[in-house]
Coordinates of C-alpha atoms and ligand atoms in Angstrom, one line a residue:
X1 CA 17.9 0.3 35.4
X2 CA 16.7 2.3 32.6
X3 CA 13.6 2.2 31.1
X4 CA 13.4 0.2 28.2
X5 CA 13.7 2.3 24.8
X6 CA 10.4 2.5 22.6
X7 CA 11.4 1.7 19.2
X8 CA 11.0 5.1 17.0
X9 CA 9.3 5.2 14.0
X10 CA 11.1 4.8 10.6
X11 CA 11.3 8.8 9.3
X12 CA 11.5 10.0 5.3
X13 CA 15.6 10.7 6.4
X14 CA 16.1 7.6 7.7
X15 CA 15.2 6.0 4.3
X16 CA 17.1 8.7 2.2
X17 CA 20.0 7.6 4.2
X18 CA 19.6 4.4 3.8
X19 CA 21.0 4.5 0.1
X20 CA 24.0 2.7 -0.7
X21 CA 23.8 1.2 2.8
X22 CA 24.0 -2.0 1.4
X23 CA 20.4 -3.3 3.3
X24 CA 17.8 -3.2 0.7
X25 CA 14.9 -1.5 2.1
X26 CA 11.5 -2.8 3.0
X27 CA 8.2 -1.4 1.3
X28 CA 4.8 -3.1 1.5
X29 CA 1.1 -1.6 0.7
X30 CA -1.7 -2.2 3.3
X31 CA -4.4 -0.1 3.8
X32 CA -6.2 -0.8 7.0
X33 CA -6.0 -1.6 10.3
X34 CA -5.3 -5.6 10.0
X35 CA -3.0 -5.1 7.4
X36 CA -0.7 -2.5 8.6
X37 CA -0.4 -4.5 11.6
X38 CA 0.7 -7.3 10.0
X39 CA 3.2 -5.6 7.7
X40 CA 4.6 -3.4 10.3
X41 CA 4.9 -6.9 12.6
X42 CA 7.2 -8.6 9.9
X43 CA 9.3 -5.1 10.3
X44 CA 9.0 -3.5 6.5
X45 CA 10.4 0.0 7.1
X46 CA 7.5 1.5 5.3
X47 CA 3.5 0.9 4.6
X48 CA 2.4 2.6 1.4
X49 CA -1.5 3.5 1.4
X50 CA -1.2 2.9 -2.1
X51 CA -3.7 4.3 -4.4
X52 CA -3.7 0.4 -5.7
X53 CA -6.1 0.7 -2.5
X54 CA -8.8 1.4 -5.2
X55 CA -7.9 -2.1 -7.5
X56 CA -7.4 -4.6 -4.6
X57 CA -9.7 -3.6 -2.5
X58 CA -12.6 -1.5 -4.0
X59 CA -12.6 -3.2 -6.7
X60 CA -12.3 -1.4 -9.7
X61 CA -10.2 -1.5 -13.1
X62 CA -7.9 0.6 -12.3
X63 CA -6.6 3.9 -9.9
X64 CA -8.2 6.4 -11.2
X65 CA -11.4 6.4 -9.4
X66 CA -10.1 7.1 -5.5
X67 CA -10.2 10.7 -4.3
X68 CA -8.2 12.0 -1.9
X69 CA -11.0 11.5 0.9
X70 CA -11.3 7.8 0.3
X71 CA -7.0 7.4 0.6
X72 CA -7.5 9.9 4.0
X73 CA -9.6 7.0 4.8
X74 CA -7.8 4.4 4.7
X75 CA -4.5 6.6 6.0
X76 CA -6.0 7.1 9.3
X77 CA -7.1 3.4 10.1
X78 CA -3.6 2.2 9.1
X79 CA -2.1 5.1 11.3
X80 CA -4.3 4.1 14.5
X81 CA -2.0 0.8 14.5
X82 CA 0.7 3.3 15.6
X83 CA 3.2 1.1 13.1
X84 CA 7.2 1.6 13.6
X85 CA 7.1 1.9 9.7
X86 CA 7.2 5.3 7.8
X87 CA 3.5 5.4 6.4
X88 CA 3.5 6.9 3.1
X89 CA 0.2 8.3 1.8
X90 CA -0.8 8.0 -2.0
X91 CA -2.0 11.4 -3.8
X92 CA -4.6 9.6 -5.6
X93 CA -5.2 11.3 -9.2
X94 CA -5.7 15.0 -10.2
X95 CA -5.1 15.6 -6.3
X96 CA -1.7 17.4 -7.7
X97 CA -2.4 18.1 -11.1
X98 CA -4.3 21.5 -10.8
X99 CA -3.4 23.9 -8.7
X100 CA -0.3 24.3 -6.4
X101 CA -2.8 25.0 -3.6
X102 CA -4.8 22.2 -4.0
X103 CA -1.6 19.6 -4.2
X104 CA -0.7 21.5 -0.7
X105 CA -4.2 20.9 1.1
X106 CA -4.1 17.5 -0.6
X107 CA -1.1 16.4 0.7
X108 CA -1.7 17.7 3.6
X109 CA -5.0 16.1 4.1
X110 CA -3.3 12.8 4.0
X111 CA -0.4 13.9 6.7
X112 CA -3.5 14.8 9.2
X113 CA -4.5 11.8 8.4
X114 CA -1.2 10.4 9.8
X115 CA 0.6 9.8 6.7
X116 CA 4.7 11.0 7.5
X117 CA 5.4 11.5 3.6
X118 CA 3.6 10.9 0.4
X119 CA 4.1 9.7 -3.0
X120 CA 2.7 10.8 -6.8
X121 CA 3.8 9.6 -9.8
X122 CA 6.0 11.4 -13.0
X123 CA 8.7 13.8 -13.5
X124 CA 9.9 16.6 -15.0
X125 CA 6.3 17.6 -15.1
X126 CA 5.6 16.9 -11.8
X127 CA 8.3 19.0 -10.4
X128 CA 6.1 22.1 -9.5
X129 CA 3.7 19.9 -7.0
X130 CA 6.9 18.3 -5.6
X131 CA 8.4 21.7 -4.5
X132 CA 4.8 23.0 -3.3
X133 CA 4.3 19.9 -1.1
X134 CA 8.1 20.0 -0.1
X135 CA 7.6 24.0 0.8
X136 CA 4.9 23.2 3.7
X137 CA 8.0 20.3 4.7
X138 CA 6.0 17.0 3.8
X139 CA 8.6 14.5 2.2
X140 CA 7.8 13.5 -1.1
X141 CA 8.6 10.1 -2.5
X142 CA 8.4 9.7 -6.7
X143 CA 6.8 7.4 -8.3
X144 CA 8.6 6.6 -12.4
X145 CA 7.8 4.2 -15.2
X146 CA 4.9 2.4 -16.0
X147 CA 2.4 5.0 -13.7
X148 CA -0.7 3.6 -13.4
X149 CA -2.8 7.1 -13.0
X150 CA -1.8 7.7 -16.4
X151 CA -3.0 4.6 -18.3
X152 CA -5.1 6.1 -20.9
X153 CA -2.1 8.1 -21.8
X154 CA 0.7 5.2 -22.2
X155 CA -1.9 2.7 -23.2
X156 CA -2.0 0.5 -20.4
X157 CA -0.2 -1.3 -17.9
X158 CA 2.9 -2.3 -19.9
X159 CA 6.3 -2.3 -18.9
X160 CA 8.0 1.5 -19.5
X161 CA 11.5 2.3 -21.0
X162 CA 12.0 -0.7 -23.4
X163 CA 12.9 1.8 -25.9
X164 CA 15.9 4.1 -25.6
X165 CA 14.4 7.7 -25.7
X166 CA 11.7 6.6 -23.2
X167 CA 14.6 5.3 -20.7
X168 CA 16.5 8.3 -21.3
X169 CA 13.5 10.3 -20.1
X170 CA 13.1 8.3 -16.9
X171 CA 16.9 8.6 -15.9
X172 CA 16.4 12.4 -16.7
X173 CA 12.9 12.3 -14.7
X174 CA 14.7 10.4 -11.7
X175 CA 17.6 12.8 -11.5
X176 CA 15.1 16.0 -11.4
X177 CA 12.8 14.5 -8.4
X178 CA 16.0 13.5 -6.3
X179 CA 17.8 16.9 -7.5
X180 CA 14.4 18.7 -6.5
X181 CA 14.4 16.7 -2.7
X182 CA 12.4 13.7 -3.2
X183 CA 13.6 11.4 -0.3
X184 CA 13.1 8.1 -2.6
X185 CA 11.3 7.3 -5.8
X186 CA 9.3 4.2 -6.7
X187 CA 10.5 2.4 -10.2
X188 CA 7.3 0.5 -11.8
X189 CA 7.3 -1.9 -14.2
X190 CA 11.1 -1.6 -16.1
X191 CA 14.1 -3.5 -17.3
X192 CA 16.6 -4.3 -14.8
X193 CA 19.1 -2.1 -17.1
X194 CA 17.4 1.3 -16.9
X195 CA 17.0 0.5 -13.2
X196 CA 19.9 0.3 -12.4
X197 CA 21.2 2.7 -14.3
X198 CA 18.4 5.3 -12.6
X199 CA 19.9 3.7 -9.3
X200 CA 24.0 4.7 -10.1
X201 CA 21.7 8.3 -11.3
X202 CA 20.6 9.5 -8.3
X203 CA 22.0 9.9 -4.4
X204 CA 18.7 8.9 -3.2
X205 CA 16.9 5.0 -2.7
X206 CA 15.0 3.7 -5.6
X207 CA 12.7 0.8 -4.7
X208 CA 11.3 -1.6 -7.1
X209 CA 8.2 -3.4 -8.5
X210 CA 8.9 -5.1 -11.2
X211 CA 12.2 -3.8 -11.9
X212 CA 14.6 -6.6 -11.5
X213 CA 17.3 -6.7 -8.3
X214 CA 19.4 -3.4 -8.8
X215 CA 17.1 -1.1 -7.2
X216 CA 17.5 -0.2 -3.4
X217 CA 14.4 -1.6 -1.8
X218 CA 11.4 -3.7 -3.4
X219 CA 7.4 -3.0 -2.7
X220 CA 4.8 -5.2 -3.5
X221 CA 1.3 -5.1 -3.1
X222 CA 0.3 -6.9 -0.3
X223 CA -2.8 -8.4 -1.4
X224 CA -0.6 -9.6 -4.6
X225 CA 2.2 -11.1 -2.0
X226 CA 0.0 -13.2 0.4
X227 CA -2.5 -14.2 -2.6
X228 CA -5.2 -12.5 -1.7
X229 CA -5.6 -11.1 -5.3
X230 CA -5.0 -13.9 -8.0
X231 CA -7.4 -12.4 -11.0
X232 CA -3.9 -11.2 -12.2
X233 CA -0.3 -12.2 -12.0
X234 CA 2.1 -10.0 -13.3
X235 CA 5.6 -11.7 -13.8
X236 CA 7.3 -9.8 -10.9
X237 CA 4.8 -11.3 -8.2
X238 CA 6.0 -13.7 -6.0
X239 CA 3.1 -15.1 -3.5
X240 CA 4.6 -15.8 -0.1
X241 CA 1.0 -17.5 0.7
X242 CA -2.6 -18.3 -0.6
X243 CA -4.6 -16.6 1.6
X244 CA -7.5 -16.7 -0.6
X245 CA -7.5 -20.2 -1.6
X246 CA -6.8 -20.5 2.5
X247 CA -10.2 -18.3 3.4
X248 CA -12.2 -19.8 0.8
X249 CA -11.5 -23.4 2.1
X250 CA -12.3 -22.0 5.3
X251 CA -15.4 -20.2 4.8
X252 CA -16.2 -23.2 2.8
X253 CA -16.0 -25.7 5.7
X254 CA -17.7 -22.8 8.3
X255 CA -20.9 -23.3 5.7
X256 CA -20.6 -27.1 5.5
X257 CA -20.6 -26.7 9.4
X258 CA -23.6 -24.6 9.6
X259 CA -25.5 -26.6 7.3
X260 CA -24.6 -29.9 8.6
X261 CA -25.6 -28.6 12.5
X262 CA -21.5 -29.0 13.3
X263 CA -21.6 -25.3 14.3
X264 CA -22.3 -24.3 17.0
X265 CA -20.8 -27.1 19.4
X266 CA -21.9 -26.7 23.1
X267 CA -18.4 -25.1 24.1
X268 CA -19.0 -22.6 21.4
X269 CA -22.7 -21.7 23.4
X270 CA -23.3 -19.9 26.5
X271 CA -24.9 -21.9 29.2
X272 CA -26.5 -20.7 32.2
X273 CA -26.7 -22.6 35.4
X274 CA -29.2 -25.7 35.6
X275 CA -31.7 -24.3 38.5
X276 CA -31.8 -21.0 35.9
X277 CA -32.2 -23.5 32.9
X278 CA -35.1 -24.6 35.2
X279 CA -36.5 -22.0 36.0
X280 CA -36.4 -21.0 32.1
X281 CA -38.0 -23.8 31.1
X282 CA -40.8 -23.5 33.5
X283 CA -41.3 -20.0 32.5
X284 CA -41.5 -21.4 28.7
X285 CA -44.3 -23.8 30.0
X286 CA -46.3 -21.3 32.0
X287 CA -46.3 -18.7 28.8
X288 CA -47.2 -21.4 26.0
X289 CA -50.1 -22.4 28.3
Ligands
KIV1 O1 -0.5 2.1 -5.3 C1 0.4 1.3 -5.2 O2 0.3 0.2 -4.6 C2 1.7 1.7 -5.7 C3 2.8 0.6 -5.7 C4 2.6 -0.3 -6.9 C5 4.1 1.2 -5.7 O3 1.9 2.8 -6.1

């Protein structure tokens, strides 16, 4: 009988061929070990290490303020879980906005870290670091619309391409990252017309967040899905679950516990054998006399 077949991990071609395949794809951020097993266990095809990392979890105001140490970081715990999904490593910012070496080392610090492809955000004037990193053969997914590394620049985190010269430009933008070789790009925060007209635009999968149903895959944010982050809700949320209302109410009853002498019962204790117990207790006696 042959040996059963070890499912293989999800590669940067398998998603570019996935467009058009009818099967939206599957993206979903995690960025350590407990998360990236659960997302790879409900079978997403990929885990983005999401600079978002330094919003949901480190909690600041925005993405700006993770370097590309802290995302090798959090890369390398997610790729100990050995997920089937392609991990895709977020170049944090002004990791690939000076110097075509740096993008490379950059980049490639995150693929040592075990990341199989990463992702950075704009276009047309991102195209340069797109063919360096492409040139050492890391695959590059983009990252159009509202691009939260540049939110001093647009003025916040609003939705992008309402008006027609700025959709215009991300259709253009789209074209030249898939014409360039980007294996995907990532659509943020934009009517459900330009995406889809982005999506008839290029021969490669678009995947949405907040960009209405005709993209070819949708990511969230997975501390957004499961309710772990509810300080904001952006329309294009939908919780799946309330896991912080869930751990709160648990840690909640874990205190009452404690301070009520619930916790620890006596099959929550070690116990040793009642001649040792004894014995203990007649060492106890001796000693405090
Ligand atoms: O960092 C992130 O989580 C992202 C997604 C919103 C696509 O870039």
């Amino acid at each position: 009988m042959a040996a059963p077949q070890a499912a293989r991990p999800v590669t940067a071609p398998d998603v570019r061929a996935r467009k058009g395949d009818g099967t939206p794809l599957v993206m979903v951020t995690a960025y350590d070990a407990p998360s990236a097993r659960v997302a790879d266990g409900a079978g997403v095809d990929m885990i983005l290490v999401g600079d978002s990392l330094a919003m949901v979890v480190l909690g600041y105001d925005d993405t700006l303020q993770v370097t590309t140490d802290d995302m090798a970081h959090h890369v390398a715990a997610v790729a100990r879980t050995r997920p089937n999904a392609l991990i895709v490593g977020d170049l944090p910012w002004l990791s690939y906005h000076v110097s075509r070496e740096e993008t490379v080392r950059n980049a490639a610090t995150l693929v040592r870290a075990g990341a199989a492809a990463v992702k950075l955000e704009g276009g047309r004037k991102r195209l340069d670091a797109v063919q360096a990193i492409l040139d050492t053969e890391i695959p590059v997914m983009g990252h159009l619309g509202l691009t939260p590394q540049s939110i001093h620049a647009i003025g916040g985190f609003k939705v992008q391409g309402k008006q027609l010269d700025v959709a215009r430009a991300i259709v253009d933008d789209a074209v030249a990252l898939a014409e360039a070789g980007c294996f995907a790009i990532v659509l943020e925060c934009v009517p459900d017309a330009v995406a889809r007209l982005v999506t008839d635009a290029v021969d490669v999968p678009t995947i949405g967040i907040g960009a209405g149903r005709h993209v070819d895959g949708q990511v969230l944010v997975y501390h957004d899905l499961l309710g772990l982050e509810d300080r904001v809700a952006p329309k294009f949320v939908r919780r799946y679950a309330e896991q912080k209302a869930d751990a709160t109410e648990a840690i909640t009853r874990f205190a009452e516990d404690v301070r009520e002498g619930r916790f620890p019962s006596s099959d929550e204790t070690y116990h040793v054998a009642d001649d040792v117990a004894e014995a203990i207790g007649l060492y106890g006696a001796a000693t405090s006399s």
